[in-house]
PDB file of C-alpha atoms in Angstrom:
ATOM      1  CA  MET A  74     -31.158  37.783 -19.453  1.00  0.00           C
ATOM      2  CA  PRO A  75     -28.759  35.393 -17.701  1.00  0.00           C
ATOM      3  CA  ARG A  76     -30.060  33.892 -14.493  1.00  0.00           C
ATOM      4  CA  THR A  77     -26.850  32.416 -13.142  1.00  0.00           C
ATOM      5  CA  ILE A  78     -24.572  34.157 -10.696  1.00  0.00           C
ATOM      6  CA  LYS A  79     -20.835  33.930 -11.232  1.00  0.00           C
ATOM      7  CA  GLN A  80     -18.856  31.734  -8.886  1.00  0.00           C
ATOM      8  CA  PHE A  81     -15.369  32.582  -7.675  1.00  0.00           C
ATOM      9  CA  PRO A  82     -12.674  30.223  -6.364  1.00  0.00           C
ATOM     10  CA  PHE A  83     -12.082  30.396  -2.628  1.00  0.00           C
ATOM     11  CA  THR A  84      -9.303  32.667  -1.425  1.00  0.00           C
ATOM     12  CA  PRO A  85      -8.575  33.343   2.265  1.00  0.00           C
ATOM     13  CA  ILE A  86      -7.858  37.048   1.753  1.00  0.00           C
ATOM     14  CA  LEU A  87     -10.431  39.284   3.436  1.00  0.00           C
ATOM     15  CA  GLY A  88     -13.233  40.699   1.330  1.00  0.00           C
ATOM     16  CA  TRP A  89     -14.690  44.166   1.752  1.00  0.00           C
ATOM     17  CA  SER A  90     -18.329  44.539   2.698  1.00  0.00           C
ATOM     18  CA  ALA A  91     -20.219  47.553   3.977  1.00  0.00           C
ATOM     19  CA  SER A  92     -20.970  45.809   7.276  1.00  0.00           C
ATOM     20  CA  ARG A  93     -17.357  44.698   7.741  1.00  0.00           C
ATOM     21  CA  TYR A  94     -15.947  48.156   7.165  1.00  0.00           C
ATOM     22  CA  ASP A  95     -18.604  49.748   9.384  1.00  0.00           C
ATOM     23  CA  LEU A  96     -17.603  47.404  12.217  1.00  0.00           C
ATOM     24  CA  PHE A  97     -13.932  48.161  11.583  1.00  0.00           C
ATOM     25  CA  SER A  98     -14.659  51.895  11.740  1.00  0.00           C
ATOM     26  CA  ILE A  99     -16.736  51.721  14.922  1.00  0.00           C
ATOM     27  CA  CYS A 100     -14.385  49.674  17.118  1.00  0.00           C
ATOM     28  CA  ARG A 101     -11.250  47.725  16.187  1.00  0.00           C
ATOM     29  CA  ARG A 102     -11.606  45.360  19.163  1.00  0.00           C
ATOM     30  CA  ARG A 103     -15.171  44.485  18.254  1.00  0.00           C
ATOM     31  CA  TYR A 104     -13.976  43.898  14.694  1.00  0.00           C
ATOM     32  CA  PHE A 105     -11.314  41.499  16.004  1.00  0.00           C
ATOM     33  CA  PHE A 106     -13.811  39.551  18.106  1.00  0.00           C
ATOM     34  CA  HIS A 107     -16.260  39.298  15.202  1.00  0.00           C
ATOM     35  CA  TYR A 108     -13.877  38.242  12.433  1.00  0.00           C
ATOM     36  CA  TYR A 109     -10.832  36.785  14.169  1.00  0.00           C
ATOM     37  CA  ALA A 110     -12.183  34.875  17.174  1.00  0.00           C
ATOM     38  CA  LYS A 111      -9.889  31.892  16.641  1.00  0.00           C
ATOM     39  CA  TYR A 112      -6.855  34.130  17.134  1.00  0.00           C
ATOM     40  CA  ASP A 113      -7.917  35.341  20.584  1.00  0.00           C
ATOM     41  CA  LYS A 114      -5.675  33.761  23.221  1.00  0.00           C
ATOM     42  CA  GLU A 115      -7.886  34.795  26.152  1.00  0.00           C
ATOM     43  CA  ASN A 116     -11.354  33.714  25.016  1.00  0.00           C
ATOM     44  CA  THR A 117     -12.453  30.524  23.319  1.00  0.00           C
ATOM     45  CA  VAL A 118     -14.051  30.601  19.896  1.00  0.00           C
ATOM     46  CA  ARG A 119     -17.140  29.009  21.400  1.00  0.00           C
ATOM     47  CA  ARG A 120     -17.499  31.798  23.969  1.00  0.00           C
ATOM     48  CA  LEU A 121     -16.957  34.581  21.453  1.00  0.00           C
ATOM     49  CA  ASN A 122     -19.439  32.987  19.069  1.00  0.00           C
ATOM     50  CA  ARG A 123     -22.103  33.045  21.780  1.00  0.00           C
ATOM     51  CA  PHE A 124     -21.680  36.815  22.032  1.00  0.00           C
ATOM     52  CA  LYS A 125     -21.501  37.167  18.258  1.00  0.00           C
ATOM     53  CA  GLY A 126     -24.738  35.200  17.934  1.00  0.00           C
ATOM     54  CA  LEU A 127     -26.760  37.571  20.098  1.00  0.00           C
ATOM     55  CA  VAL A 128     -29.579  39.320  18.247  1.00  0.00           C
ATOM     56  CA  THR A 129     -31.373  42.555  19.080  1.00  0.00           C
ATOM     57  CA  LEU A 130     -35.052  43.338  18.676  1.00  0.00           C
ATOM     58  CA  PRO A 131     -34.494  45.778  15.776  1.00  0.00           C
ATOM     59  CA  LEU A 132     -32.174  43.440  13.881  1.00  0.00           C
ATOM     60  CA  GLU A 133     -34.348  40.388  14.416  1.00  0.00           C
ATOM     61  CA  THR A 134     -37.374  42.356  13.246  1.00  0.00           C
ATOM     62  CA  GLY A 135     -35.514  42.966  10.001  1.00  0.00           C
ATOM     63  CA  SER A 136     -34.546  39.312   9.667  1.00  0.00           C
ATOM     64  CA  ILE A 137     -38.123  38.136  10.162  1.00  0.00           C
ATOM     65  CA  VAL A 138     -39.513  40.653   7.676  1.00  0.00           C
ATOM     66  CA  HIS A 139     -36.928  39.572   5.100  1.00  0.00           C
ATOM     67  CA  GLU A 140     -37.826  35.914   5.636  1.00  0.00           C
ATOM     68  CA  VAL A 141     -41.542  36.557   5.182  1.00  0.00           C
ATOM     69  CA  ILE A 142     -41.068  38.752   2.102  1.00  0.00           C
ATOM     70  CA  GLU A 143     -38.898  36.048   0.560  1.00  0.00           C
ATOM     71  CA  ALA A 144     -41.790  33.603   1.011  1.00  0.00           C
ATOM     72  CA  LEU A 145     -44.225  36.178  -0.385  1.00  0.00           C
ATOM     73  CA  LEU A 146     -42.142  36.628  -3.532  1.00  0.00           C
ATOM     74  CA  GLY A 147     -41.942  32.866  -3.924  1.00  0.00           C
ATOM     75  CA  ARG A 148     -45.734  32.764  -3.810  1.00  0.00           C
ATOM     76  CA  LEU A 149     -46.025  35.502  -6.450  1.00  0.00           C
ATOM     77  CA  ARG A 150     -43.985  33.315  -8.744  1.00  0.00           C
ATOM     78  CA  SER A 151     -46.625  30.600  -8.670  1.00  0.00           C
ATOM     79  CA  THR A 152     -49.943  32.448  -8.396  1.00  0.00           C
ATOM     80  CA  ALA A 153     -51.486  35.854  -8.991  1.00  0.00           C
ATOM     81  CA  GLU A 154     -54.305  35.248  -6.523  1.00  0.00           C
ATOM     82  CA  ALA A 155     -54.941  37.985  -3.973  1.00  0.00           C
ATOM     83  CA  ILE A 156     -53.082  37.741  -0.689  1.00  0.00           C
ATOM     84  CA  ASP A 157     -55.108  36.441   2.245  1.00  0.00           C
ATOM     85  CA  ARG A 158     -53.854  39.008   4.756  1.00  0.00           C
ATOM     86  CA  PRO A 159     -54.850  37.231   7.974  1.00  0.00           C
ATOM     87  CA  ARG A 160     -53.192  34.066   6.723  1.00  0.00           C
ATOM     88  CA  PHE A 161     -50.156  36.061   5.585  1.00  0.00           C
ATOM     89  CA  LEU A 162     -49.736  37.693   8.993  1.00  0.00           C
ATOM     90  CA  ALA A 163     -50.251  34.329  10.676  1.00  0.00           C
ATOM     91  CA  TYR A 164     -47.300  33.074   8.623  1.00  0.00           C
ATOM     92  CA  ALA A 165     -45.284  36.016   9.943  1.00  0.00           C
ATOM     93  CA  ASP A 166     -46.302  35.072  13.478  1.00  0.00           C
ATOM     94  CA  GLN A 167     -44.930  31.583  12.887  1.00  0.00           C
ATOM     95  CA  ALA A 168     -41.603  33.130  11.876  1.00  0.00           C
ATOM     96  CA  ILE A 169     -41.674  35.218  15.063  1.00  0.00           C
ATOM     97  CA  ALA A 170     -42.326  32.096  17.137  1.00  0.00           C
ATOM     98  CA  ARG A 171     -39.350  30.326  15.558  1.00  0.00           C
ATOM     99  CA  SER A 172     -37.157  33.315  16.325  1.00  0.00           C
ATOM    100  CA  LEU A 173     -38.182  33.329  19.972  1.00  0.00           C
ATOM    101  CA  THR A 174     -37.281  29.652  20.202  1.00  0.00           C
ATOM    102  CA  ASP A 175     -34.031  29.701  18.257  1.00  0.00           C
ATOM    103  CA  LYS A 176     -32.415  33.056  19.060  1.00  0.00           C
ATOM    104  CA  THR A 177     -30.793  34.584  22.138  1.00  0.00           C
ATOM    105  CA  PHE A 178     -31.680  38.240  22.523  1.00  0.00           C
ATOM    106  CA  GLU A 179     -29.066  40.734  23.648  1.00  0.00           C
ATOM    107  CA  GLU A 180     -31.684  42.652  25.624  1.00  0.00           C
ATOM    108  CA  VAL A 181     -32.324  39.573  27.773  1.00  0.00           C
ATOM    109  CA  ALA A 182     -28.703  38.433  28.063  1.00  0.00           C
ATOM    110  CA  TYR A 183     -27.715  41.825  29.473  1.00  0.00           C
ATOM    111  CA  GLY A 184     -30.751  42.139  31.717  1.00  0.00           C
ATOM    112  CA  LEU A 185     -32.416  45.011  29.870  1.00  0.00           C
ATOM    113  CA  LEU A 186     -35.586  42.927  29.511  1.00  0.00           C
ATOM    114  CA  PRO A 187     -36.726  39.925  31.562  1.00  0.00           C
ATOM    115  CA  GLU A 188     -37.788  38.186  28.346  1.00  0.00           C
ATOM    116  CA  VAL A 189     -38.742  38.824  24.739  1.00  0.00           C
ATOM    117  CA  SER A 190     -42.214  37.783  23.630  1.00  0.00           C
ATOM    118  CA  ALA A 191     -44.148  37.856  20.378  1.00  0.00           C
ATOM    119  CA  ALA A 192     -45.713  41.136  21.503  1.00  0.00           C
ATOM    120  CA  ASP A 193     -42.276  42.773  21.306  1.00  0.00           C
ATOM    121  CA  LEU A 194     -41.907  41.866  17.636  1.00  0.00           C
ATOM    122  CA  GLN A 195     -45.393  41.638  16.138  1.00  0.00           C
ATOM    123  CA  PRO A 196     -46.377  45.328  15.873  1.00  0.00           C
ATOM    124  CA  LYS A 197     -43.428  46.401  13.741  1.00  0.00           C
ATOM    125  CA  VAL A 198     -43.227  43.169  11.755  1.00  0.00           C
ATOM    126  CA  HIS A 199     -46.927  43.418  10.890  1.00  0.00           C
ATOM    127  CA  ALA A 200     -46.663  47.140  10.096  1.00  0.00           C
ATOM    128  CA  CYS A 201     -43.734  46.604   7.714  1.00  0.00           C
ATOM    129  CA  LEU A 202     -45.560  43.846   5.861  1.00  0.00           C
ATOM    130  CA  GLU A 203     -48.836  45.783   5.683  1.00  0.00           C
ATOM    131  CA  ASN A 204     -46.962  48.809   4.341  1.00  0.00           C
ATOM    132  CA  LEU A 205     -45.437  46.686   1.593  1.00  0.00           C
ATOM    133  CA  LEU A 206     -48.786  45.153   0.613  1.00  0.00           C
ATOM    134  CA  GLY A 207     -50.331  48.614   0.382  1.00  0.00           C
ATOM    135  CA  SER A 208     -47.529  50.136  -1.681  1.00  0.00           C
ATOM    136  CA  ASP A 209     -47.297  51.010  -5.366  1.00  0.00           C
ATOM    137  CA  ARG A 210     -44.224  48.781  -5.450  1.00  0.00           C
ATOM    138  CA  PHE A 211     -46.269  45.721  -4.531  1.00  0.00           C
ATOM    139  CA  ARG A 212     -48.764  46.568  -7.270  1.00  0.00           C
ATOM    140  CA  TRP A 213     -45.812  46.860  -9.665  1.00  0.00           C
ATOM    141  CA  LEU A 214     -44.586  43.438  -8.586  1.00  0.00           C
ATOM    142  CA  VAL A 215     -47.970  41.845  -9.239  1.00  0.00           C
ATOM    143  CA  GLU A 216     -48.911  43.668 -12.433  1.00  0.00           C
ATOM    144  CA  GLU A 217     -45.592  44.295 -14.199  1.00  0.00           C
ATOM    145  CA  ALA A 218     -42.785  42.208 -12.742  1.00  0.00           C
ATOM    146  CA  ALA A 219     -44.637  38.939 -12.069  1.00  0.00           C
ATOM    147  CA  PRO A 220     -44.962  37.879 -15.745  1.00  0.00           C
ATOM    148  CA  ALA A 221     -41.153  37.575 -15.796  1.00  0.00           C
ATOM    149  CA  SER A 222     -40.979  35.917 -12.368  1.00  0.00           C
ATOM    150  CA  GLY A 223     -39.096  32.966 -13.804  1.00  0.00           C
ATOM    151  CA  GLU A 224     -36.126  35.317 -14.098  1.00  0.00           C
ATOM    152  CA  TRP A 225     -36.336  36.624 -10.530  1.00  0.00           C
ATOM    153  CA  ILE A 226     -33.409  35.973  -8.221  1.00  0.00           C
ATOM    154  CA  ILE A 227     -34.624  35.937  -4.620  1.00  0.00           C
ATOM    155  CA  ASP A 228     -32.074  36.000  -1.797  1.00  0.00           C
ATOM    156  CA  PRO A 229     -29.138  34.696  -3.864  1.00  0.00           C
ATOM    157  CA  PRO A 230     -27.141  31.970  -2.098  1.00  0.00           C
ATOM    158  CA  GLY A 231     -23.883  32.836  -0.396  1.00  0.00           C
ATOM    159  CA  TYR A 232     -22.710  36.194   0.851  1.00  0.00           C
ATOM    160  CA  GLY A 233     -22.874  38.189  -2.368  1.00  0.00           C
ATOM    161  CA  GLU A 234     -19.245  37.694  -3.360  1.00  0.00           C
ATOM    162  CA  THR A 235     -18.093  39.568  -6.430  1.00  0.00           C
ATOM    163  CA  ARG A 236     -14.988  41.299  -7.744  1.00  0.00           C
ATOM    164  CA  LEU A 237     -14.061  44.950  -8.081  1.00  0.00           C
ATOM    165  CA  ASP A 238     -10.980  44.990 -10.286  1.00  0.00           C
ATOM    166  CA  ASP A 239      -8.708  42.626  -8.317  1.00  0.00           C
ATOM    167  CA  LEU A 240     -10.468  43.097  -4.970  1.00  0.00           C
ATOM    168  CA  LYS A 241     -12.816  40.630  -3.318  1.00  0.00           C
ATOM    169  CA  ILE A 242     -15.998  42.329  -2.135  1.00  0.00           C
ATOM    170  CA  TYR A 243     -19.352  41.195  -0.763  1.00  0.00           C
ATOM    171  CA  VAL A 244     -22.611  42.891  -1.717  1.00  0.00           C
ATOM    172  CA  LYS A 245     -25.632  40.928  -0.513  1.00  0.00           C
ATOM    173  CA  VAL A 246     -28.700  41.519  -2.691  1.00  0.00           C
ATOM    174  CA  ASP A 247     -32.210  40.823  -1.355  1.00  0.00           C
ATOM    175  CA  VAL A 248     -34.000  40.358  -4.658  1.00  0.00           C
ATOM    176  CA  LEU A 249     -33.414  41.044  -8.337  1.00  0.00           C
ATOM    177  CA  PHE A 250     -36.084  41.502 -11.014  1.00  0.00           C
ATOM    178  CA  PRO A 251     -35.077  41.556 -14.702  1.00  0.00           C
ATOM    179  CA  LEU A 252     -37.699  43.484 -16.659  1.00  0.00           C
ATOM    180  CA  GLY A 253     -37.124  44.384 -20.272  1.00  0.00           C
ATOM    181  CA  ASP A 254     -33.565  45.659 -20.675  1.00  0.00           C
ATOM    182  CA  LEU A 255     -33.314  46.651 -17.019  1.00  0.00           C
ATOM    183  CA  ILE A 256     -32.425  44.868 -13.805  1.00  0.00           C
ATOM    184  CA  HIS A 257     -34.275  46.095 -10.728  1.00  0.00           C
ATOM    185  CA  ILE A 258     -32.710  45.400  -7.331  1.00  0.00           C
ATOM    186  CA  LEU A 259     -34.667  45.931  -4.124  1.00  0.00           C
ATOM    187  CA  ASP A 260     -33.186  46.101  -0.642  1.00  0.00           C
ATOM    188  CA  TRP A 261     -35.826  45.875   2.090  1.00  0.00           C
ATOM    189  CA  LYS A 262     -35.150  48.169   5.054  1.00  0.00           C
ATOM    190  CA  THR A 263     -36.945  48.051   8.402  1.00  0.00           C
ATOM    191  CA  GLY A 264     -34.795  50.564  10.287  1.00  0.00           C
ATOM    192  CA  LYS A 265     -34.361  54.304  10.066  1.00  0.00           C
ATOM    193  CA  ALA A 266     -33.153  55.851   6.833  1.00  0.00           C
ATOM    194  CA  ASP A 267     -29.429  56.616   6.768  1.00  0.00           C
ATOM    195  CA  PRO A 268     -28.866  59.131   3.956  1.00  0.00           C
ATOM    196  CA  ALA A 269     -25.094  59.123   4.517  1.00  0.00           C
ATOM    197  CA  LYS A 270     -24.977  55.479   3.389  1.00  0.00           C
ATOM    198  CA  HIS A 271     -27.558  55.588   0.601  1.00  0.00           C
ATOM    199  CA  ARG A 272     -25.272  56.350  -2.313  1.00  0.00           C
ATOM    200  CA  LYS A 273     -22.649  53.803  -1.283  1.00  0.00           C
ATOM    201  CA  GLN A 274     -25.257  51.051  -0.982  1.00  0.00           C
ATOM    202  CA  LEU A 275     -26.927  51.826  -4.294  1.00  0.00           C
ATOM    203  CA  VAL A 276     -23.659  51.959  -6.225  1.00  0.00           C
ATOM    204  CA  GLY A 277     -22.604  48.728  -4.532  1.00  0.00           C
ATOM    205  CA  TYR A 278     -25.710  46.953  -5.843  1.00  0.00           C
ATOM    206  CA  ALA A 279     -25.103  48.316  -9.336  1.00  0.00           C
ATOM    207  CA  THR A 280     -21.509  47.076  -9.158  1.00  0.00           C
ATOM    208  CA  TRP A 281     -22.669  43.599  -8.151  1.00  0.00           C
ATOM    209  CA  ALA A 282     -25.199  43.324 -10.982  1.00  0.00           C
ATOM    210  CA  SER A 283     -22.892  44.856 -13.574  1.00  0.00           C
ATOM    211  CA  THR A 284     -20.158  42.356 -12.707  1.00  0.00           C
ATOM    212  CA  HIS A 285     -22.324  39.236 -12.527  1.00  0.00           C
ATOM    213  CA  PHE A 286     -24.385  39.908 -15.642  1.00  0.00           C
ATOM    214  CA  ASP A 287     -21.831  41.820 -17.732  1.00  0.00           C
ATOM    215  CA  ILE A 288     -24.110  44.790 -18.300  1.00  0.00           C
ATOM    216  CA  PRO A 289     -23.505  48.541 -18.068  1.00  0.00           C
ATOM    217  CA  PRO A 290     -24.509  50.071 -14.720  1.00  0.00           C
ATOM    218  CA  GLU A 291     -26.994  52.342 -16.465  1.00  0.00           C
ATOM    219  CA  ARG A 292     -29.207  49.279 -16.947  1.00  0.00           C
ATOM    220  CA  VAL A 293     -29.353  48.586 -13.212  1.00  0.00           C
ATOM    221  CA  ARG A 294     -32.075  50.165 -11.061  1.00  0.00           C
ATOM    222  CA  PRO A 295     -31.067  49.714  -7.401  1.00  0.00           C
ATOM    223  CA  THR A 296     -33.685  50.741  -4.835  1.00  0.00           C
ATOM    224  CA  LEU A 297     -33.704  50.975  -1.049  1.00  0.00           C
ATOM    225  CA  ALA A 298     -37.243  50.161   0.076  1.00  0.00           C
ATOM    226  CA  TYR A 299     -37.988  51.455   3.583  1.00  0.00           C
ATOM    227  CA  LEU A 300     -40.944  49.637   5.106  1.00  0.00           C
ATOM    228  CA  HIS A 301     -41.391  51.613   8.326  1.00  0.00           C
ATOM    229  CA  PRO A 302     -42.955  53.877   9.558  1.00  0.00           C
ATOM    230  CA  ALA A 303     -44.389  54.240   6.035  1.00  0.00           C
ATOM    231  CA  TYR A 304     -43.341  52.764   2.713  1.00  0.00           C
ATOM    232  CA  GLU A 305     -40.718  54.964   1.067  1.00  0.00           C
ATOM    233  CA  GLU A 306     -38.124  54.353  -1.621  1.00  0.00           C
ATOM    234  CA  VAL A 307     -34.698  55.780  -2.321  1.00  0.00           C
ATOM    235  CA  HIS A 308     -33.198  55.283  -5.757  1.00  0.00           C
ATOM    236  CA  GLU A 309     -30.588  57.040  -7.854  1.00  0.00           C
ATOM    237  CA  SER A 310     -29.150  56.535 -11.316  1.00  0.00           C
ATOM    238  CA  VAL A 311     -25.686  54.985 -11.546  1.00  0.00           C
ATOM    239  CA  ASP A 312     -23.149  55.207 -14.362  1.00  0.00           C
ATOM    240  CA  ALA A 313     -19.615  54.036 -15.123  1.00  0.00           C
ATOM    241  CA  ALA A 314     -18.077  57.065 -13.416  1.00  0.00           C
ATOM    242  CA  ASP A 315     -19.901  56.145 -10.214  1.00  0.00           C
ATOM    243  CA  LEU A 316     -18.463  52.626 -10.354  1.00  0.00           C
ATOM    244  CA  GLU A 317     -14.972  54.032 -10.846  1.00  0.00           C
ATOM    245  CA  ALA A 318     -15.338  56.347  -7.844  1.00  0.00           C
ATOM    246  CA  PHE A 319     -16.768  53.468  -5.816  1.00  0.00           C
ATOM    247  CA  ALA A 320     -13.756  51.326  -6.721  1.00  0.00           C
ATOM    248  CA  VAL A 321     -11.349  54.016  -5.495  1.00  0.00           C
ATOM    249  CA  LEU A 322     -13.210  54.286  -2.180  1.00  0.00           C
ATOM    250  CA  ILE A 323     -13.444  50.531  -1.641  1.00  0.00           C
ATOM    251  CA  ARG A 324      -9.777  50.048  -2.452  1.00  0.00           C
ATOM    252  CA  ALA A 325      -8.843  52.630   0.198  1.00  0.00           C
ATOM    253  CA  GLU A 326     -11.137  51.055   2.802  1.00  0.00           C
ATOM    254  CA  THR A 327      -9.856  47.561   2.019  1.00  0.00           C
ATOM    255  CA  HIS A 328      -6.248  48.651   2.440  1.00  0.00           C
ATOM    256  CA  GLU A 329      -7.119  50.174   5.811  1.00  0.00           C
ATOM    257  CA  MET A 330      -8.246  46.719   6.925  1.00  0.00           C
ATOM    258  CA  TYR A 331      -5.210  45.072   5.328  1.00  0.00           C
ATOM    259  CA  GLU A 332      -3.020  47.117   7.685  1.00  0.00           C
ATOM    260  CA  TYR A 333      -4.327  45.013  10.578  1.00  0.00           C
ATOM    261  CA  CYS A 334      -3.259  41.756   8.940  1.00  0.00           C
ATOM    262  CA  ARG A 335       0.043  40.058   9.706  1.00  0.00           C
ATOM    263  CA  ASP A 336      -0.425  38.053   6.515  1.00  0.00           C
ATOM    264  CA  ILE A 337      -2.741  39.743   4.027  1.00  0.00           C
ATOM    265  CA  GLU A 338      -3.065  36.847   1.581  1.00  0.00           C
ATOM    266  CA  GLN A 339      -3.972  34.374   4.345  1.00  0.00           C
ATOM    267  CA  ASN A 340      -6.042  36.924   6.298  1.00  0.00           C
ATOM    268  CA  ILE A 341      -4.093  36.363   9.513  1.00  0.00           C
ATOM    269  CA  PRO A 342      -4.508  39.321  11.884  1.00  0.00           C
ATOM    270  CA  LEU A 343      -2.070  41.143  14.095  1.00  0.00           C
ATOM    271  CA  ASP A 344      -2.264  40.348  17.804  1.00  0.00           C
ATOM    272  CA  LYS A 345      -5.406  41.434  19.632  1.00  0.00           C
ATOM    273  CA  ASP A 346      -3.554  44.294  21.346  1.00  0.00           C
ATOM    274  CA  ALA A 347      -3.205  45.945  17.935  1.00  0.00           C
ATOM    275  CA  PHE A 348      -7.003  46.261  17.829  1.00  0.00           C
ATOM    276  CA  PRO A 349      -7.808  48.968  20.421  1.00  0.00           C
ATOM    277  CA  MET A 350     -11.114  49.304  22.221  1.00  0.00           C
ATOM    278  CA  VAL A 351     -13.093  52.406  21.319  1.00  0.00           C
ATOM    279  CA  ASP A 352     -13.103  55.111  23.987  1.00  0.00           C
ATOM    280  CA  ASP A 353     -16.802  55.923  23.843  1.00  0.00           C
ATOM    281  CA  GLU A 354     -19.187  54.492  26.409  1.00  0.00           C
ATOM    282  CA  ARG A 355     -22.174  55.155  24.147  1.00  0.00           C
ATOM    283  CA  VAL A 356     -20.698  52.845  21.526  1.00  0.00           C
ATOM    284  CA  CYS A 357     -19.807  50.188  24.101  1.00  0.00           C
ATOM    285  CA  ALA A 358     -23.339  50.218  25.517  1.00  0.00           C
ATOM    286  CA  GLN A 359     -24.646  49.059  22.117  1.00  0.00           C
ATOM    287  CA  CYS A 360     -22.032  46.341  21.550  1.00  0.00           C
ATOM    288  CA  ALA A 361     -22.772  42.633  21.925  1.00  0.00           C
ATOM    289  CA  PHE A 362     -19.217  42.047  23.199  1.00  0.00           C
ATOM    290  CA  ARG A 363     -19.371  44.596  26.028  1.00  0.00           C
ATOM    291  CA  GLY A 364     -19.615  41.796  28.571  1.00  0.00           C
ATOM    292  CA  ILE A 365     -16.147  40.625  27.514  1.00  0.00           C
ATOM    293  CA  CYS A 366     -14.436  44.018  27.577  1.00  0.00           C
ATOM    294  CA  TYR A 367     -16.153  45.261  30.753  1.00  0.00           C
ATOM    295  CA  PRO A 368     -17.530  42.230  32.635  1.00  0.00           C
ATOM    296  CA  ALA A 369     -18.067  44.111  35.904  1.00  0.00           C
ATOM    297  CA  GLN A 370     -19.952  46.961  34.251  1.00  0.00           C
ATOM    298  CA  TYR A 371     -21.954  44.745  31.893  1.00  0.00           C
ATOM    299  CA  PRO A 372     -22.732  41.405  33.559  1.00  0.00           C
ATOM    300  CA  VAL A 373     -24.163  38.965  31.069  1.00  0.00           C
ATOM    301  CA  ASN A 374     -26.141  35.753  31.321  1.00  0.00           C
ATOM    302  CA  LEU A 375     -25.026  33.520  28.474  1.00  0.00           C
TER     303      LEU A 375
END
């Protein structure tokens, strides 16, 4: 089983990703701020990047859990000794402490909380990790997958760039386990299940693996692993017809985003005015950039 991931020459043209298209669908102005800050004539890149860099408690919980699981998988590669749970959770607490030092939380910047402390992150982070350790999947990792751990690919470098026909797309994989003739892909989830997105995500992972390793999609086993409130998995079989349907969908979504480019090949956007603000206060109230669009309504301390 090949262990190298294909590399692609740089091209400036935009690449589809699930997160990019979701942002595009939610609010065009937010999409502009996120991806085209240097083209904004009213706000500096530095200012927009401060807003873009805000993290929320739920998202940072996910980031910390991913970081700790990555370290856990690295440990499984080198030893089969039982996990010292207190020490393991203490390692997670160190990751939480780094986050509190290094990150700026949206809840604090917008005055929703006076501060964020370890107590705001620990319960869910610990619960997610405990749920993983107590799962059948973790037993599978130790007993079945670990002997082939030299073939594991944990948090591949980069942004998951691949190709779908002639389109650039990004599908970021958490971890990949070759086992026998199959490739297992796991995506750790700490938020609520979103059934509407399940199929798209799973087929996306199969597309990524099929492209990079030149294997049929039937040999890929993509799994969404929800860690909270209890451990639960979502997985479906994928075949060539699914990849073809996925390609049609992604091509349509990519061309929607192309329509907002003045120069598609160079990924130069239309003027900001062509990216309207969404007319939904509920959406705005959850947006990191709300302090730019509505400074009087959403004062921010950044």
